[in-house]
Every structure is written in C-alpha cells, then in structure tokens.
Tab-separated table of C-alpha atoms and ligand atoms in Angstrom:
chain	number	residue	atom	x	y	z
A	1	MET	CA	-23.606	106.553	266.095
A	2	LYS	CA	-24.238	104.854	262.774
A	3	ALA	CA	-27.851	103.854	263.464
A	4	HIS	CA	-30.641	104.976	261.183
A	5	VAL	CA	-33.167	106.792	263.389
A	6	ILE	CA	-36.901	106.575	262.695
A	7	ALA	CA	-39.192	108.858	264.735
A	8	VAL	CA	-42.906	108.020	264.906
A	9	VAL	CA	-44.779	111.273	265.416
A	10	ASN	CA	-48.267	112.753	265.436
A	11	LEU	CA	-50.184	115.560	267.102
A	12	LYS	CA	-52.518	113.540	269.308
A	13	GLY	CA	-52.618	110.512	271.548
A	14	GLY	CA	-54.513	107.581	270.074
A	15	SER	CA	-53.054	107.933	266.592
A	16	ALA	CA	-51.291	104.526	266.759
A	17	LYS	CA	-47.764	105.874	267.387
A	18	THR	CA	-46.900	103.264	269.977
A	19	THR	CA	-48.461	100.348	268.098
A	20	THR	CA	-46.662	101.432	264.933
A	21	SER	CA	-43.319	101.916	266.709
A	22	VAL	CA	-43.485	98.495	268.338
A	23	PHE	CA	-44.631	96.532	265.273
A	24	LEU	CA	-42.241	98.383	262.978
A	25	ALA	CA	-39.327	97.747	265.352
A	26	HIS	CA	-40.184	94.031	265.377
A	27	SER	CA	-40.339	93.893	261.575
A	28	LEU	CA	-37.044	95.752	261.210
A	29	GLY	CA	-35.569	93.619	263.979
A	30	ALA	CA	-36.049	90.457	261.942
A	31	THR	CA	-32.954	91.352	259.903
A	32	ARG	CA	-31.269	94.221	261.785
A	33	ARG	CA	-30.057	95.167	265.244
A	34	VAL	CA	-32.828	97.397	266.576
A	35	MET	CA	-33.291	99.531	269.666
A	36	LEU	CA	-36.659	101.004	270.600
A	37	VAL	CA	-36.538	104.323	272.431
A	38	ASP	CA	-39.678	105.279	274.328
A	39	ALA	CA	-39.637	109.086	274.472
A	40	ASP	CA	-43.196	109.309	275.816
A	41	PRO	CA	-43.259	109.971	279.585
A	42	GLN	CA	-46.369	107.765	279.707
A	43	GLY	CA	-44.019	104.884	278.936
A	44	SER	CA	-46.472	102.516	277.193
A	45	ALA	CA	-43.864	100.998	274.891
A	46	LEU	CA	-41.474	100.498	277.775
A	47	ARG	CA	-44.187	98.810	279.863
A	48	TRP	CA	-45.105	96.633	276.900
A	49	SER	CA	-41.478	95.548	276.545
A	50	GLY	CA	-41.480	94.564	280.218
A	51	LEU	CA	-44.641	92.478	279.862
A	52	ALA	CA	-43.668	90.557	276.750
A	53	ASP	CA	-40.563	88.927	275.397
A	54	TRP	CA	-39.041	91.287	272.828
A	55	PRO	CA	-36.093	90.228	270.697
A	56	PHE	CA	-34.440	93.663	271.079
A	57	PRO	CA	-33.959	96.187	273.888
A	58	ALA	CA	-36.222	99.109	274.767
A	59	LEU	CA	-35.069	102.216	276.576
A	60	GLY	CA	-37.024	105.057	278.199
A	61	LEU	CA	-35.658	108.483	277.230
A	62	SER	CA	-38.421	111.050	277.579
A	63	ILE	CA	-36.135	114.055	277.490
A	64	GLY	CA	-35.961	117.303	275.558
A	65	ASP	CA	-32.313	116.824	274.607
A	66	LEU	CA	-32.719	113.420	273.026
A	67	HIS	CA	-30.809	114.563	269.934
A	68	ARG	CA	-27.759	115.317	272.090
A	69	ARG	CA	-27.978	112.268	274.342
A	70	LEU	CA	-28.955	109.582	271.855
A	71	PRO	CA	-25.565	109.004	270.164
A	72	GLY	CA	-23.840	108.428	273.508
A	73	VAL	CA	-26.572	106.105	274.699
A	74	ILE	CA	-26.875	104.090	271.486
A	75	GLY	CA	-23.221	103.765	270.543
A	76	ASP	CA	-22.364	101.852	267.376
A	77	ASP	CA	-24.129	98.607	268.163
A	78	TYR	CA	-27.421	99.209	266.378
A	79	HIS	CA	-28.555	99.489	262.775
A	80	VAL	CA	-31.890	101.118	263.529
A	81	VAL	CA	-33.386	103.135	266.376
A	82	VAL	CA	-37.163	103.550	266.455
A	83	ILE	CA	-38.366	106.428	268.640
A	84	ASP	CA	-41.930	106.320	269.970
A	85	THR	CA	-42.874	109.879	270.866
A	86	PRO	CA	-45.485	111.601	273.044
A	87	PRO	CA	-48.285	113.602	271.394
A	88	LEU	CA	-46.780	116.714	269.796
A	89	GLU	CA	-49.537	118.848	271.354
A	90	GLU	CA	-48.546	117.696	274.844
A	91	ARG	CA	-44.737	117.474	274.772
A	92	ALA	CA	-43.544	119.601	271.884
A	93	ASN	CA	-40.026	119.872	273.321
A	94	ILE	CA	-39.511	116.106	273.356
A	95	VAL	CA	-41.000	115.689	269.882
A	96	HIS	CA	-38.824	118.482	268.482
A	97	SER	CA	-35.798	116.787	269.965
A	98	ALA	CA	-36.816	113.437	268.423
A	99	LEU	CA	-37.220	115.186	265.050
A	100	ARG	CA	-33.706	116.590	265.379
A	101	ALA	CA	-32.355	113.104	266.066
A	102	ALA	CA	-34.315	111.443	263.246
A	103	HIS	CA	-33.331	110.457	259.715
A	104	VAL	CA	-36.918	109.752	258.727
A	105	VAL	CA	-40.283	110.562	260.306
A	106	VAL	CA	-43.303	108.280	260.178
A	107	VAL	CA	-46.709	109.860	260.774
A	108	PRO	CA	-49.315	107.181	261.454
A	109	MET	CA	-52.886	108.316	260.929
A	110	ALA	CA	-56.305	106.834	260.307
A	111	PRO	CA	-57.791	107.839	256.944
A	112	THR	CA	-60.447	110.092	258.422
A	113	MET	CA	-61.250	113.738	257.811
A	114	MET	CA	-60.648	114.475	261.477
A	115	GLU	CA	-57.104	113.099	261.490
A	116	LEU	CA	-56.445	114.784	258.152
A	117	ASP	CA	-57.488	118.063	259.702
A	118	ARG	CA	-54.924	117.604	262.507
A	119	VAL	CA	-51.818	116.737	260.553
A	120	GLY	CA	-50.750	120.323	259.740
A	121	PRO	CA	-48.902	120.939	263.032
A	122	VAL	CA	-46.668	117.929	262.319
A	123	ARG	CA	-45.420	119.606	259.155
A	124	THR	CA	-44.897	122.858	261.052
A	125	ALA	CA	-42.835	121.001	263.655
A	126	VAL	CA	-40.692	119.382	260.932
A	127	GLU	CA	-40.170	122.800	259.329
A	128	ASP	CA	-39.291	124.307	262.706
A	129	VAL	CA	-36.442	121.855	263.266
A	130	ALA	CA	-35.209	121.924	259.655
A	131	SER	CA	-32.736	124.738	260.247
A	132	LEU	CA	-31.426	123.047	263.403
A	133	ARG	CA	-30.354	119.845	261.699
A	134	ASP	CA	-28.010	118.658	258.974
A	135	GLY	CA	-29.638	117.338	255.859
A	136	SER	CA	-33.242	116.996	254.843
A	137	LEU	CA	-35.767	115.091	256.892
A	138	PRO	CA	-38.009	112.827	254.826
A	139	VAL	CA	-41.515	112.423	256.235
A	140	ARG	CA	-43.778	109.495	255.383
A	141	VAL	CA	-47.463	109.255	256.297
A	142	LEU	CA	-48.608	105.739	257.182
A	143	LEU	CA	-52.316	105.198	256.636
A	144	ASN	CA	-53.286	103.038	259.533
A	145	ARG	CA	-56.521	101.519	260.820
A	146	THR	CA	-57.737	101.398	257.234
A	147	VAL	CA	-61.011	99.625	256.487
A	148	ALA	CA	-61.081	97.100	253.652
A	149	ASN	CA	-63.057	98.226	250.606
A	150	ALA	CA	-63.788	101.673	252.047
A	151	THR	CA	-63.111	104.660	249.792
A	152	SER	CA	-61.636	106.621	252.735
A	153	THR	CA	-58.124	105.249	252.225
A	154	ASP	CA	-57.864	106.455	248.623
A	155	THR	CA	-59.651	109.735	249.325
A	156	VAL	CA	-57.386	110.668	252.219
A	157	ARG	CA	-54.285	109.486	250.337
A	158	GLN	CA	-55.209	111.771	247.469
A	159	VAL	CA	-55.835	114.810	249.672
A	160	LEU	CA	-52.555	114.259	251.540
A	161	THR	CA	-50.652	113.891	248.281
A	162	GLU	CA	-52.197	117.119	246.960
A	163	GLN	CA	-51.059	118.811	250.168
A	164	GLY	CA	-47.509	117.674	249.436
A	165	TRP	CA	-47.213	114.764	251.861
A	166	HIS	CA	-45.452	111.553	250.883
A	167	VAL	CA	-47.797	108.689	251.746
A	168	LEU	CA	-46.435	105.155	252.029
A	169	ALA	CA	-47.979	102.692	249.582
A	170	ALA	CA	-48.195	100.174	252.420
A	171	THR	CA	-51.174	100.535	254.749
A	172	VAL	CA	-52.076	98.883	258.051
A	173	PRO	CA	-55.661	97.672	258.398
A	174	ARG	CA	-57.853	98.191	261.429
A	175	LEU	CA	-57.699	94.758	263.037
A	176	GLU	CA	-58.323	93.217	266.421
A	177	ARG	CA	-54.787	91.791	266.509
A	178	TYR	CA	-53.399	95.349	266.645
A	179	ALA	CA	-56.113	96.698	268.946
A	180	GLN	CA	-55.353	93.951	271.499
A	181	ALA	CA	-51.602	93.782	270.982
A	182	PHE	CA	-50.454	95.694	274.074
A	183	GLY	CA	-48.526	93.575	276.554
A	184	ALA	CA	-48.228	90.532	274.296
A	185	SER	CA	-45.397	89.296	272.096
A	186	VAL	CA	-45.301	90.801	268.642
A	187	PRO	CA	-44.658	88.826	265.451
A	188	THR	CA	-41.568	89.774	263.456
A	189	ASP	CA	-43.277	88.664	260.231
A	190	ASP	CA	-46.502	90.698	260.393
A	191	GLU	CA	-47.202	91.308	256.713
A	192	PRO	CA	-48.478	94.932	256.712
A	193	TYR	CA	-45.622	96.130	258.904
A	194	ARG	CA	-43.064	94.150	256.897
A	195	ALA	CA	-44.208	96.127	253.858
A	196	VAL	CA	-43.881	99.370	255.852
A	197	ALA	CA	-40.367	98.362	256.968
A	198	ASP	CA	-39.360	97.576	253.370
A	199	GLU	CA	-40.583	100.933	252.108
A	200	LEU	CA	-38.765	102.780	254.887
A	201	ALA	CA	-35.578	100.854	254.112
A	202	ASP	CA	-35.897	102.174	250.554
A	203	VAL	CA	-36.212	105.742	251.885
A	204	ALA	CA	-33.032	105.204	253.915
A	205	VAL	CA	-31.137	103.931	250.871
A	206	MET	CA	-32.384	106.858	248.775
A	207	GLU	CA	-31.276	109.381	251.387
A	208	ALA	CA	-27.889	107.737	251.859
A	209	SER	CA	-27.172	108.009	248.121
A	210	ARG	CA	-28.017	111.698	247.843
B	301	LIG	N1	-54.157	98.892	263.040
B	301	LIG	C1	-54.899	98.995	264.142
B	301	LIG	N2	-56.105	98.395	264.207
B	301	LIG	C2	-56.878	98.512	265.316
B	301	LIG	N3	-56.535	99.180	266.406
B	301	LIG	C3	-55.338	99.804	266.411
B	301	LIG	C4	-54.452	99.747	265.287
B	301	LIG	N4	-53.326	100.450	265.583
B	301	LIG	C5	-53.507	100.930	266.831
B	301	LIG	N5	-54.708	100.546	267.340
B	301	LIG	C6	-55.281	100.877	268.647
B	301	LIG	O1	-55.472	102.277	268.705
B	301	LIG	C7	-55.265	102.751	270.022
B	301	LIG	C8	-54.212	103.852	270.020
B	301	LIG	O2	-52.984	103.292	269.628
B	301	LIG	P1	-51.600	103.710	270.287
B	301	LIG	O3	-50.564	102.975	269.517
B	301	LIG	O4	-51.630	103.544	271.755
B	301	LIG	O5	-51.606	105.251	269.932
B	301	LIG	P2	-50.681	106.448	270.476
B	301	LIG	O6	-49.359	105.863	270.861
B	301	LIG	O7	-50.589	107.382	269.305
B	301	LIG	O8	-51.417	107.065	271.622
B	301	LIG	C9	-54.836	101.553	270.853
B	301	LIG	O9	-55.968	101.049	271.533
B	301	LIG	C10	-54.361	100.555	269.807
B	301	LIG	O10	-54.501	99.235	270.230
B	302	LIG	MG1	-48.270	106.111	272.592
C-alpha cells in the first residue's frame, strides 16, 4: 500500500471529526486519488456518502485490526486514505488501530477551554501506539469552529503550542455551511479545507524526506 494515511481523531463525539474527514477528503480528492474509510460504527460518513454524490469511494471498516486489514483492502490504487474515527473515549481499540495505520493524525477541536481540557488523552493514545509502529507519527491540531475576531483562537493556539502540540496555521470557521453539510454534496474547492489539505501535504513531504 503506497497511500498516505490521515487519521482524524479526538476524545469525544461532536468535535467535528466526521465533517473534517469528509471536507478534507474532498479537498485532497481534487488532485489525488482518495479513499475515505469510516471507522466509526455509527457510520455517519458512510451514510453521508450514500446520500450525496462523492467523487471518491467510502468504505466502512469499524474494526480493531484496521492497521492489519487496511493495506489489503486499499491496494495500490490510492494516493491518500482519510480515516474518520469514533470517539477515543468510546472505541479506544478502533482508534488505536487507526493510529497504527496512520502517517499523520489530525485532531480537530474548537478553540474553547473545555476542548483544550480534553485533548490530553489523544496525546496519551499516540504515545501508547508509538512503540507499536515504524517511524514517528506527526500530530496536527486543527482549530475548527473558530469565531471571527474572537481572541479564543489565538489564546488556545498559544496554550496548545506551549503544551507541545503542533497547531495548523489554517483554521476552519464556525459556519452554517459546515453545520448543515451532512447528506449534501461537498465542494472540492472549499477554501479553509484547501488550506488544511495544503499544510498536511507539506507534513507528508517533510516526513517522506526524513
Ligand atoms: N466548522 C463548523 N462550523 C459549524 N458547525 C460545524 C463545523 N464543523 C462541524 N460542525 C458541526 O458540529 C457537529 C459535530 O460535527 P461532527 O463532524 O459530526 O463531529 P464528530 O464526528 O466528531 O462527532 C455537527 O453538527 C457538525 O455539523
Ligand atoms: Mg463522527
């Protein structure tokens, strides 16, 4: 399997994992062959793909041995695999398996003190799988549902950075078009997610040249 695997992970439901996975996959899919893997047994991304016309395939694989099964399932036909995961607190086994399969982890979170307070277990999970995988696993926080002109984005970015997290420069605003996106077609040229895709492509290039 030559695909670059991006896992979208956070502790809780409602942290925009599915929305991020789906929009990011569409942005990446504009120039690459993409597969979206829905590893959440709730299957929201898979249902969404069935309701709307997506330009790439989606596959449900909510299993704890994703890292073993994925290469056989994906083959060599894809450049990028985006994995939407269940909440870490609910299905740790599946999320651990997605982390073992991943080349980069995206942690979407709103810039609030509450979400900041909950991000620690994600780092613990990444550390837990570190010894089980080859190579380092870069993690990128995506500040999401940001509010224009609010200080929260900068404040939370600063705290995260002090805690040692890498925070993407790109942010995704809180907007009705994301809140109401489920079940509808998704643009491949959505500007915030294009910027996220570009930054993640840079992470991939950096890792490949290490
Ligand atoms: N940028 C955004 N702006 C506004 N609402 C958003 C945004 N991103 C996600 N949402 C909404 O937040 C809720 C949770 O998102 P979802 O992607 O389902 O989270 P998760 O997969 O982590 O449970 C959904 O109602 C979704 O529409
Ligand atoms: Mg979800």
